[in-house]
mmCIF file of C-alpha atoms in Angstrom:
data_model
loop_
_atom_site.group_PDB
_atom_site.id
_atom_site.type_symbol
_atom_site.label_atom_id
_atom_site.label_comp_id
_atom_site.label_asym_id
_atom_site.label_seq_id
_atom_site.Cartn_x
_atom_site.Cartn_y
_atom_site.Cartn_z
ATOM 1 C CA ALA A 1 -1.321 -3.200 4.238
ATOM 2 C CA SER A 2 -1.772 -0.824 1.328
ATOM 3 C CA MET A 3 -4.968 -1.880 -0.457
ATOM 4 C CA GLY A 4 -5.927 -4.067 2.517
ATOM 5 C CA GLY A 5 -5.802 -0.950 4.686
ATOM 6 C CA MET A 6 -8.018 0.859 2.199
ATOM 7 C CA ILE A 7 -10.526 -1.971 2.460
ATOM 8 C CA ALA A 8 -10.345 -1.970 6.271
ATOM 9 C CA LEU A 9 -10.912 1.788 6.350
ATOM 10 C CA ARG A 10 -13.830 1.514 3.947
ATOM 11 C CA TYR A 11 -15.426 -1.185 6.083
ATOM 12 C CA ALA A 12 -14.825 0.716 9.312
ATOM 13 C CA VAL A 13 -16.278 4.040 8.138
ATOM 14 C CA ARG A 14 -19.039 2.860 5.818
ATOM 15 C CA LYS A 15 -20.206 -0.414 7.329
ATOM 16 C CA PRO A 16 -19.905 -0.171 11.132
ATOM 17 C CA ALA A 17 -23.450 -1.489 11.555
ATOM 18 C CA ILE A 18 -22.433 -4.811 9.968
ATOM 19 C CA ALA A 19 -19.853 -5.451 12.697
ATOM 20 C CA ILE A 20 -22.286 -4.458 15.447
ATOM 21 C CA ALA A 21 -25.123 -6.574 14.025
ATOM 22 C CA ASN A 22 -22.846 -9.620 14.000
ATOM 23 C CA ASN A 23 -21.617 -9.006 17.563
ATOM 24 C CA ARG A 24 -18.153 -8.281 16.267
ATOM 25 C CA THR A 25 -16.118 -5.338 17.262
ATOM 26 C CA VAL A 26 -12.789 -4.194 15.998
ATOM 27 C CA ARG A 27 -10.586 -3.738 19.045
ATOM 28 C CA LYS A 28 -7.591 -2.321 17.182
ATOM 29 C CA MET A 29 -6.723 -1.425 13.631
ATOM 30 C CA VAL A 30 -3.333 -1.193 11.919
ATOM 31 C CA LEU A 31 -3.033 0.650 8.624
ATOM 32 C CA VAL A 32 0.204 0.151 6.704
ATOM 33 C CA GLY A 33 0.978 2.507 3.849
ATOM 34 C CA SER A 34 -2.735 3.039 3.363
ATOM 35 C CA TYR A 35 -4.696 5.796 1.721
ATOM 36 C CA ALA A 36 -8.152 7.175 2.535
ATOM 37 C CA GLY A 37 -8.662 9.880 -0.058
ATOM 38 C CA GLU A 38 -9.573 9.862 -3.696
ATOM 39 C CA ILE A 39 -6.565 8.836 -5.757
ATOM 40 C CA PRO A 40 -5.006 11.930 -7.395
ATOM 41 C CA GLU A 41 -5.129 12.212 -11.179
ATOM 42 C CA TYR A 42 -1.338 12.109 -11.541
ATOM 43 C CA LYS A 43 -1.273 8.751 -9.738
ATOM 44 C CA LYS A 44 -4.069 7.397 -11.940
ATOM 45 C CA LYS A 45 -2.052 8.418 -15.004
ATOM 46 C CA GLU A 46 0.943 6.519 -13.615
ATOM 47 C CA PHE A 47 -1.239 3.432 -13.131
ATOM 48 C CA TYR A 48 -2.578 3.647 -16.673
ATOM 49 C CA ALA A 49 0.897 4.131 -18.169
ATOM 50 C CA ASP A 50 2.029 1.041 -16.228
ATOM 51 C CA HIS A 51 -0.931 -0.901 -17.631
ATOM 52 C CA GLU A 52 0.011 -0.046 -21.196
ATOM 53 C CA ARG A 53 3.611 -1.152 -20.600
ATOM 54 C CA ILE A 54 2.437 -4.421 -19.067
ATOM 55 C CA LYS A 55 0.066 -5.178 -21.954
ATOM 56 C CA GLU A 56 2.653 -4.252 -24.591
ATOM 57 C CA VAL A 57 5.349 -6.510 -23.138
ATOM 58 C CA ASP A 58 2.973 -9.360 -22.335
ATOM 59 C CA ALA A 59 1.647 -9.360 -25.897
ATOM 60 C CA ARG A 60 5.180 -10.184 -27.090
ATOM 61 C CA GLN A 61 6.396 -12.321 -24.193
ATOM 62 C CA HIS A 62 3.633 -14.017 -22.240
ATOM 63 C CA GLY A 63 4.025 -13.531 -18.493
ATOM 64 C CA GLU A 64 6.781 -10.926 -18.678
ATOM 65 C CA GLY A 65 4.763 -7.707 -18.392
ATOM 66 C CA VAL A 66 4.241 -7.731 -14.616
ATOM 67 C CA ARG A 67 7.739 -9.111 -13.969
ATOM 68 C CA ARG A 68 9.397 -6.301 -15.909
ATOM 69 C CA LEU A 69 7.261 -3.617 -14.295
ATOM 70 C CA VAL A 70 7.769 -4.683 -10.672
ATOM 71 C CA SER A 71 11.484 -5.319 -11.188
ATOM 72 C CA SER A 72 12.146 -1.918 -12.778
ATOM 73 C CA PRO A 73 14.596 0.239 -10.805
ATOM 74 C CA GLU A 74 11.886 2.857 -10.140
ATOM 75 C CA LYS A 75 9.429 0.314 -8.721
ATOM 76 C CA VAL A 76 12.120 -1.394 -6.634
ATOM 77 C CA ALA A 77 13.052 1.979 -5.157
ATOM 78 C CA SER A 78 9.402 2.787 -4.429
ATOM 79 C CA TYR A 79 8.518 -0.604 -2.969
ATOM 80 C CA PHE A 80 11.659 -1.226 -0.959
ATOM 81 C CA GLY A 81 12.992 2.247 -0.198
ATOM 82 C CA SER A 82 16.328 1.648 -1.806
ATOM 83 C CA ARG A 83 17.825 3.834 -4.450
ATOM 84 C CA PRO A 84 17.824 1.946 -7.753
ATOM 85 C CA GLU A 85 21.616 2.029 -7.844
ATOM 86 C CA ASN A 86 21.895 0.723 -4.274
ATOM 87 C CA ILE A 87 19.896 -2.466 -3.738
ATOM 88 C CA GLU A 88 22.867 -4.494 -2.595
ATOM 89 C CA GLY A 89 21.961 -6.750 0.291
ATOM 90 C CA ILE A 90 18.252 -6.935 -0.449
ATOM 91 C CA GLU A 91 18.463 -8.766 -3.767
ATOM 92 C CA PRO A 92 16.918 -11.969 -2.338
ATOM 93 C CA THR A 93 13.974 -9.992 -0.938
ATOM 94 C CA VAL A 94 13.452 -8.173 -4.220
ATOM 95 C CA ALA A 95 13.776 -11.415 -6.184
ATOM 96 C CA ALA A 96 11.222 -13.169 -3.957
ATOM 97 C CA TYR A 97 8.776 -10.296 -4.396
ATOM 98 C CA VAL A 98 9.283 -10.109 -8.162
ATOM 99 C CA ASP A 99 8.847 -13.880 -8.504
ATOM 100 C CA ALA A 100 5.638 -13.802 -6.458
ATOM 101 C CA MET A 101 4.203 -10.892 -8.416
ATOM 102 C CA ALA A 102 5.210 -12.431 -11.761
ATOM 103 C CA GLN A 103 2.911 -15.356 -11.000
ATOM 104 C CA MET A 104 -0.021 -12.950 -11.187
ATOM 105 C CA ASP A 105 -1.881 -12.728 -14.458
ATOM 106 C CA TRP A 106 -1.418 -9.236 -15.918
ATOM 107 C CA ARG A 107 -5.190 -8.709 -16.042
ATOM 108 C CA SER A 108 -5.397 -9.282 -12.284
ATOM 109 C CA TYR A 109 -2.569 -6.828 -11.646
ATOM 110 C CA ILE A 110 -4.350 -4.199 -13.707
ATOM 111 C CA ALA A 111 -7.702 -4.939 -12.020
ATOM 112 C CA VAL A 112 -6.171 -4.179 -8.613
ATOM 113 C CA ASP A 113 -4.801 -0.856 -9.863
ATOM 114 C CA VAL A 114 -8.154 0.038 -11.432
ATOM 115 C CA ALA A 115 -9.942 -0.723 -8.156
ATOM 116 C CA ILE A 116 -7.527 1.553 -6.306
ATOM 117 C CA ALA A 117 -7.749 4.297 -8.935
ATOM 118 C CA HIS A 118 -11.530 4.421 -8.699
ATOM 119 C CA LYS A 119 -11.973 4.151 -4.942
ATOM 120 C CA GLU A 120 -14.202 6.690 -3.257
ATOM 121 C CA ASP A 121 -12.899 9.357 -0.929
ATOM 122 C CA ASP A 122 -13.293 8.105 2.648
ATOM 123 C CA GLU A 123 -11.453 10.998 4.301
ATOM 124 C CA PRO A 124 -14.629 12.964 5.164
ATOM 125 C CA LEU A 125 -15.847 9.971 7.203
ATOM 126 C CA LEU A 126 -12.703 9.295 9.224
ATOM 127 C CA ASN A 127 -13.990 11.214 12.252
ATOM 128 C CA VAL A 128 -16.149 8.192 13.172
ATOM 129 C CA LEU A 129 -13.097 5.976 13.780
ATOM 130 C CA HIS A 130 -12.553 5.851 17.529
ATOM 131 C CA THR A 131 -11.008 2.376 17.458
ATOM 132 C CA PRO A 132 -7.338 2.503 18.531
ATOM 133 C CA THR A 133 -5.541 2.791 15.204
ATOM 134 C CA LEU A 134 -1.849 2.572 14.410
ATOM 135 C CA LEU A 135 -0.445 3.901 11.153
ATOM 136 C CA VAL A 136 2.761 2.325 9.875
ATOM 137 C CA VAL A 137 4.768 3.500 6.878
ATOM 138 C CA GLY A 138 8.134 2.867 5.312
ATOM 139 C CA GLU A 139 10.454 5.840 5.669
ATOM 140 C CA ASP A 140 10.940 5.953 1.893
ATOM 141 C CA ASP A 141 7.378 5.102 0.816
ATOM 142 C CA THR A 142 6.723 7.180 -2.296
ATOM 143 C CA LEU A 143 3.186 5.900 -2.878
ATOM 144 C CA PHE A 144 1.536 7.031 0.357
ATOM 145 C CA ASN A 145 4.377 8.764 2.150
ATOM 146 C CA VAL A 146 5.201 9.618 5.757
ATOM 147 C CA GLU A 147 3.723 13.125 5.496
ATOM 148 C CA TYR A 148 0.424 11.727 4.244
ATOM 149 C CA GLN A 149 0.328 9.145 7.062
ATOM 150 C CA LYS A 150 0.904 11.874 9.650
ATOM 151 C CA ALA A 151 -1.923 13.953 8.154
ATOM 152 C CA LEU A 152 -4.171 10.868 8.066
ATOM 153 C CA ARG A 153 -3.426 10.229 11.757
ATOM 154 C CA GLU A 154 -4.795 13.667 12.624
ATOM 155 C CA LYS A 155 -8.113 12.846 10.901
ATOM 156 C CA ILE A 156 -8.697 9.567 12.773
ATOM 157 C CA PRO A 157 -9.715 10.120 16.421
ATOM 158 C CA GLY A 158 -8.539 6.616 17.389
ATOM 159 C CA ALA A 159 -5.086 7.225 15.896
ATOM 160 C CA LYS A 160 -4.270 10.469 17.669
ATOM 161 C CA ALA A 161 -2.979 8.690 20.793
ATOM 162 C CA HIS A 162 -0.359 6.847 18.748
ATOM 163 C CA ASP A 163 2.598 8.159 16.793
ATOM 164 C CA VAL A 164 2.922 7.109 13.165
ATOM 165 C CA SER A 165 5.399 4.227 13.200
ATOM 166 C CA ILE A 166 8.052 4.775 10.567
ATOM 167 C CA ILE A 167 10.091 1.780 9.426
ATOM 168 C CA PRO A 168 13.588 3.075 8.546
ATOM 169 C CA ASP A 169 15.212 2.316 5.191
ATOM 170 C CA ALA A 170 12.026 0.798 3.820
ATOM 171 C CA GLY A 171 9.552 1.757 1.134
ATOM 172 C CA HIS A 172 5.911 0.906 0.517
ATOM 173 C CA LEU A 173 6.525 -2.780 1.229
ATOM 174 C CA CYS A 174 8.057 -2.090 4.635
ATOM 175 C CA TRP A 175 6.747 -5.365 6.111
ATOM 176 C CA PHE A 176 8.418 -7.289 3.291
ATOM 177 C CA LYS A 177 11.813 -5.611 3.493
ATOM 178 C CA LYS A 178 12.011 -5.206 7.279
ATOM 179 C CA PRO A 179 9.849 -7.964 8.811
ATOM 180 C CA LYS A 180 11.517 -7.919 12.238
ATOM 181 C CA GLU A 181 11.180 -4.163 12.651
ATOM 182 C CA PHE A 182 7.626 -4.287 11.332
ATOM 183 C CA ASN A 183 6.612 -7.101 13.691
ATOM 184 C CA ASP A 184 8.222 -5.297 16.644
ATOM 185 C CA VAL A 185 5.990 -2.294 15.916
ATOM 186 C CA LEU A 186 2.908 -4.524 15.820
ATOM 187 C CA TYR A 187 3.773 -6.285 19.067
ATOM 188 C CA ARG A 188 4.239 -2.977 20.870
ATOM 189 C CA PHE A 189 0.818 -1.807 19.726
#
């Protein structure tokens, strides 16, 4: 999911000979809220602004920078697909996610964002992917939205036979908020 999908795509389009040489083939691929292109400048600026907020808070209160960022109403809405004023009923899910992320050292959190921000554009190479590929996205994903996933599907030959699976009332972390619906989609594929 997300960055994992970016890594899977990178491997599939840039290193197919490795799988063949090791007698391994990818029979199916699932990409969840993934991105193949170069990260747009506006998104990089958002990452960098987040980094500054994390560092500023963590300098004063050790361990709080990541917690405050991922629990902000804007991030909750983006990750879970719930309006900031309407997260009733998913508080335990949000709390579990925030607690898990807060265990991460702020430097590691930033390193992940930097890796994403500087990834190469793999979109020109997607035409080599003939492996059956399913794209899954949360209906309210604001990071790599439904429209982008539909456009990505058209660029991957192995994805064209499958509709983009949209998880209703979920954001970027659709598997986290709606595990049953997410798993149902996987089982059907």
